[in-house]
Amino acid sequence: MIAKQIKGKDFYGLLAYNQKKVELGQAVALDANIDLGSAVEMSKEFNLVRQLRPRLGKAVYHVSLNLPPDEKMNDKNFVSMGLDYLKGMGFDDNQYIIYRHDDQSHQHIHIVANRVKYSGNLVSDSKDYKRSESLVRKLEQKYGLSLLPDEPSVRRAALTQKEIEKTLRTGSAPTKSIMQHQLMEALKRSGNIEEFIYQLQSREIMPKFNISKTTGRVSGVSFSYEGIIYKGSSLGRQYSWNNIIKQIDYEQIRDSAVILQTNAAEQGDFRGIDAGKEGPGENTKQSKSTIGRAGKIVGQPTDYLGLSEKDILSPEAFNTYRNELDGPLWRRRRKKGRSR
């Protein structure tokens, strides 16, 4: 089982997202210790307790518990497991709602909780990733789920002979090994695609998503670091796009805007790269001078899921942005860039 934690500032955005899923028949509220109602009404109830800690920024706690593929759990056990997780993480006197989502191929629940207790005390987030991993292993045993391998046993792509020779020659750590470690750390600290992008950029790793022009679906991802570009799958099976989205919360329509914005920021850096034809390992033909640093993604809040209410409730942002990128201005810019 995989647990993805997010801490944010805005109860309303997260609740509106889950309530929209409920209205679409893609989610069910399984359990709560507050009155269920509209997103506005529930936000007010959460914020009444939040006022006990008026100077606290990130009072919102959101975690998704994701079962292994092909494993099932009934609602009663889902609620029991969700409560065990909350208690194990220190949420034993807190407001919460547990939602079951049915929008993915694997079963999973989302838990919204208040970090401020009814007593006014605060749930500590010290070493919460490490504590969560340890707790999840115990819950896997308690509820008869498949045990995920420990991190050291996860297979990574081995270094090539050229990479080993370069390391011996320069005395520097292999770029591939650095990227593998940084990607693993980024995934551990990310609950959704925007957090993943932020974690990568803070480590000076620039992602480029391969997007189908007809369907808008992401079919792969490449990563640039210190002038070297790797396909995700060439770094290890767990870093291919299909496996990355098993480790973070991703939805095509909801996350299309941030994906396109990231690619737009990297337009000059990956110009001329055809990731579908790129061989394993680094792309040695790409000029290092063209590799730049992505700017921050502006205009996208990161309080709950990194999305505004408009992004959550409407898929039109993707179509508008795609049309803009396919427009004559962007085509002229791309053509001009290639001619340099």
mmCIF file of N, CA and C in Angstrom, residues 53-98:
data_model
loop_
_atom_site.group_PDB
_atom_site.id
_atom_site.type_symbol
_atom_site.label_atom_id
_atom_site.label_comp_id
_atom_site.label_asym_id
_atom_site.label_seq_id
_atom_site.Cartn_x
_atom_site.Cartn_y
_atom_site.Cartn_z
ATOM 1 N N ARG A 53 -5.830 27.787 16.543
ATOM 2 C CA ARG A 53 -4.436 28.025 16.186
ATOM 3 C C ARG A 53 -4.394 29.061 15.058
ATOM 4 N N PRO A 54 -4.760 30.310 15.339
ATOM 5 C CA PRO A 54 -4.933 31.308 14.281
ATOM 6 C C PRO A 54 -3.672 31.609 13.485
ATOM 7 N N ARG A 55 -2.500 31.384 14.054
ATOM 8 C CA ARG A 55 -1.258 31.696 13.350
ATOM 9 C C ARG A 55 -0.706 30.518 12.556
ATOM 10 N N LEU A 56 -1.394 29.376 12.624
ATOM 11 C CA LEU A 56 -0.937 28.190 11.889
ATOM 12 C C LEU A 56 -1.258 28.346 10.408
ATOM 13 N N GLY A 57 -0.270 28.155 9.549
ATOM 14 C CA GLY A 57 -0.490 28.267 8.112
ATOM 15 C C GLY A 57 -1.153 27.031 7.536
ATOM 16 N N LYS A 58 -0.465 25.909 7.611
ATOM 17 C CA LYS A 58 -0.952 24.685 6.982
ATOM 18 C C LYS A 58 -1.671 23.813 8.011
ATOM 19 N N ALA A 59 -2.970 24.022 8.115
ATOM 20 C CA ALA A 59 -3.785 23.249 9.055
ATOM 21 C C ALA A 59 -4.445 22.050 8.382
ATOM 22 N N VAL A 60 -4.437 22.012 7.063
ATOM 23 C CA VAL A 60 -5.131 20.962 6.314
ATOM 24 C C VAL A 60 -4.222 19.748 6.149
ATOM 25 N N TYR A 61 -4.728 18.587 6.505
ATOM 26 C CA TYR A 61 -4.009 17.332 6.300
ATOM 27 C C TYR A 61 -4.799 16.471 5.341
ATOM 28 N N HIS A 62 -4.134 16.040 4.263
ATOM 29 C CA HIS A 62 -4.790 15.220 3.250
ATOM 30 C C HIS A 62 -3.876 14.042 2.943
ATOM 31 N N VAL A 63 -4.405 12.846 3.034
ATOM 32 C CA VAL A 63 -3.620 11.662 2.714
ATOM 33 C C VAL A 63 -4.474 10.709 1.884
ATOM 34 N N SER A 64 -3.865 10.080 0.904
ATOM 35 C CA SER A 64 -4.537 9.022 0.145
ATOM 36 C C SER A 64 -3.842 7.702 0.464
ATOM 37 N N LEU A 65 -4.641 6.680 0.722
ATOM 38 C CA LEU A 65 -4.129 5.334 0.974
ATOM 39 C C LEU A 65 -4.506 4.477 -0.221
ATOM 40 N N ASN A 66 -3.510 3.996 -0.933
ATOM 41 C CA ASN A 66 -3.707 3.318 -2.213
ATOM 42 C C ASN A 66 -3.363 1.841 -2.111
ATOM 43 N N LEU A 67 -4.343 0.985 -2.382
ATOM 44 C CA LEU A 67 -4.114 -0.456 -2.313
ATOM 45 C C LEU A 67 -3.282 -0.917 -3.503
ATOM 46 N N PRO A 68 -2.583 -2.036 -3.351
ATOM 47 C CA PRO A 68 -1.865 -2.603 -4.497
ATOM 48 C C PRO A 68 -2.858 -2.982 -5.606
ATOM 49 N N PRO A 69 -2.418 -2.974 -6.853
ATOM 50 C CA PRO A 69 -3.305 -3.354 -7.958
ATOM 51 C C PRO A 69 -3.906 -4.744 -7.731
ATOM 52 N N ASP A 70 -5.163 -4.880 -8.135
ATOM 53 C CA ASP A 70 -5.886 -6.167 -8.077
ATOM 54 C C ASP A 70 -6.225 -6.627 -6.657
ATOM 55 N N GLU A 71 -5.967 -5.795 -5.641
ATOM 56 C CA GLU A 71 -6.380 -6.156 -4.287
ATOM 57 C C GLU A 71 -7.596 -5.324 -3.892
ATOM 58 N N LYS A 72 -8.524 -5.949 -3.173
ATOM 59 C CA LYS A 72 -9.797 -5.310 -2.856
ATOM 60 C C LYS A 72 -10.001 -5.249 -1.341
ATOM 61 N N MET A 73 -10.826 -4.276 -0.942
ATOM 62 C CA MET A 73 -11.160 -4.126 0.467
ATOM 63 C C MET A 73 -12.576 -3.573 0.566
ATOM 64 N N ASN A 74 -13.390 -4.098 1.489
ATOM 65 C CA ASN A 74 -14.746 -3.581 1.644
ATOM 66 C C ASN A 74 -14.728 -2.274 2.421
ATOM 67 N N ASP A 75 -15.863 -1.578 2.394
ATOM 68 C CA ASP A 75 -15.918 -0.247 3.004
ATOM 69 C C ASP A 75 -15.658 -0.278 4.510
ATOM 70 N N LYS A 76 -16.139 -1.325 5.175
ATOM 71 C CA LYS A 76 -15.946 -1.423 6.622
ATOM 72 C C LYS A 76 -14.467 -1.470 6.966
ATOM 73 N N ASN A 77 -13.714 -2.294 6.239
ATOM 74 C CA ASN A 77 -12.285 -2.394 6.507
ATOM 75 C C ASN A 77 -11.544 -1.134 6.077
ATOM 76 N N PHE A 78 -12.038 -0.501 5.007
ATOM 77 C CA PHE A 78 -11.422 0.760 4.582
ATOM 78 C C PHE A 78 -11.527 1.812 5.692
ATOM 79 N N VAL A 79 -12.719 1.899 6.295
ATOM 80 C CA VAL A 79 -12.911 2.864 7.384
ATOM 81 C C VAL A 79 -12.016 2.508 8.562
ATOM 82 N N SER A 80 -11.987 1.224 8.913
ATOM 83 C CA SER A 80 -11.162 0.781 10.035
ATOM 84 C C SER A 80 -9.691 1.095 9.781
ATOM 85 N N MET A 81 -9.230 0.814 8.565
ATOM 86 C CA MET A 81 -7.834 1.080 8.236
ATOM 87 C C MET A 81 -7.545 2.584 8.237
ATOM 88 N N GLY A 82 -8.494 3.371 7.711
ATOM 89 C CA GLY A 82 -8.314 4.821 7.708
ATOM 90 C C GLY A 82 -8.198 5.381 9.117
ATOM 91 N N LEU A 83 -9.035 4.884 10.029
ATOM 92 C CA LEU A 83 -8.982 5.341 11.414
ATOM 93 C C LEU A 83 -7.686 4.891 12.096
ATOM 94 N N ASP A 84 -7.245 3.661 11.786
ATOM 95 C CA ASP A 84 -5.972 3.192 12.334
ATOM 96 C C ASP A 84 -4.824 4.079 11.858
ATOM 97 N N TYR A 85 -4.878 4.474 10.595
ATOM 98 C CA TYR A 85 -3.823 5.332 10.057
ATOM 99 C C TYR A 85 -3.833 6.690 10.764
ATOM 100 N N LEU A 86 -5.023 7.286 10.895
ATOM 101 C CA LEU A 86 -5.120 8.581 11.570
ATOM 102 C C LEU A 86 -4.584 8.507 12.992
ATOM 103 N N LYS A 87 -5.003 7.480 13.712
ATOM 104 C CA LYS A 87 -4.549 7.338 15.099
ATOM 105 C C LYS A 87 -3.043 7.147 15.158
ATOM 106 N N GLY A 88 -2.521 6.326 14.258
ATOM 107 C CA GLY A 88 -1.087 6.066 14.248
ATOM 108 C C GLY A 88 -0.262 7.300 13.927
ATOM 109 N N MET A 89 -0.847 8.247 13.183
ATOM 110 C CA MET A 89 -0.144 9.480 12.828
ATOM 111 C C MET A 89 -0.404 10.600 13.832
ATOM 112 N N GLY A 90 -1.174 10.309 14.880
ATOM 113 C CA GLY A 90 -1.399 11.299 15.927
ATOM 114 C C GLY A 90 -2.724 12.028 15.852
ATOM 115 N N PHE A 91 -3.602 11.637 14.912
ATOM 116 C CA PHE A 91 -4.903 12.291 14.759
ATOM 117 C C PHE A 91 -5.962 11.516 15.557
ATOM 118 N N ASP A 92 -5.880 11.597 16.873
ATOM 119 C CA ASP A 92 -6.795 10.829 17.715
ATOM 120 C C ASP A 92 -7.886 11.693 18.335
ATOM 121 N N ASP A 93 -7.836 13.002 18.084
ATOM 122 C CA ASP A 93 -8.834 13.917 18.645
ATOM 123 C C ASP A 93 -9.080 15.058 17.652
ATOM 124 N N ASN A 94 -9.262 14.661 16.380
ATOM 125 C CA ASN A 94 -9.303 15.635 15.290
ATOM 126 C C ASN A 94 -10.521 15.430 14.398
ATOM 127 N N GLN A 95 -10.931 16.485 13.732
ATOM 128 C CA GLN A 95 -11.980 16.386 12.715
ATOM 129 C C GLN A 95 -11.434 15.633 11.500
ATOM 130 N N TYR A 96 -12.309 14.842 10.869
ATOM 131 C CA TYR A 96 -11.865 14.106 9.681
ATOM 132 C C TYR A 96 -13.060 13.702 8.812
ATOM 133 N N ILE A 97 -12.785 13.427 7.545
ATOM 134 C CA ILE A 97 -13.726 12.801 6.615
ATOM 135 C C ILE A 97 -12.933 11.775 5.816
ATOM 136 N N ILE A 98 -13.513 10.602 5.613
ATOM 137 C CA ILE A 98 -12.881 9.558 4.803
ATOM 138 C C ILE A 98 -13.722 9.347 3.538
#
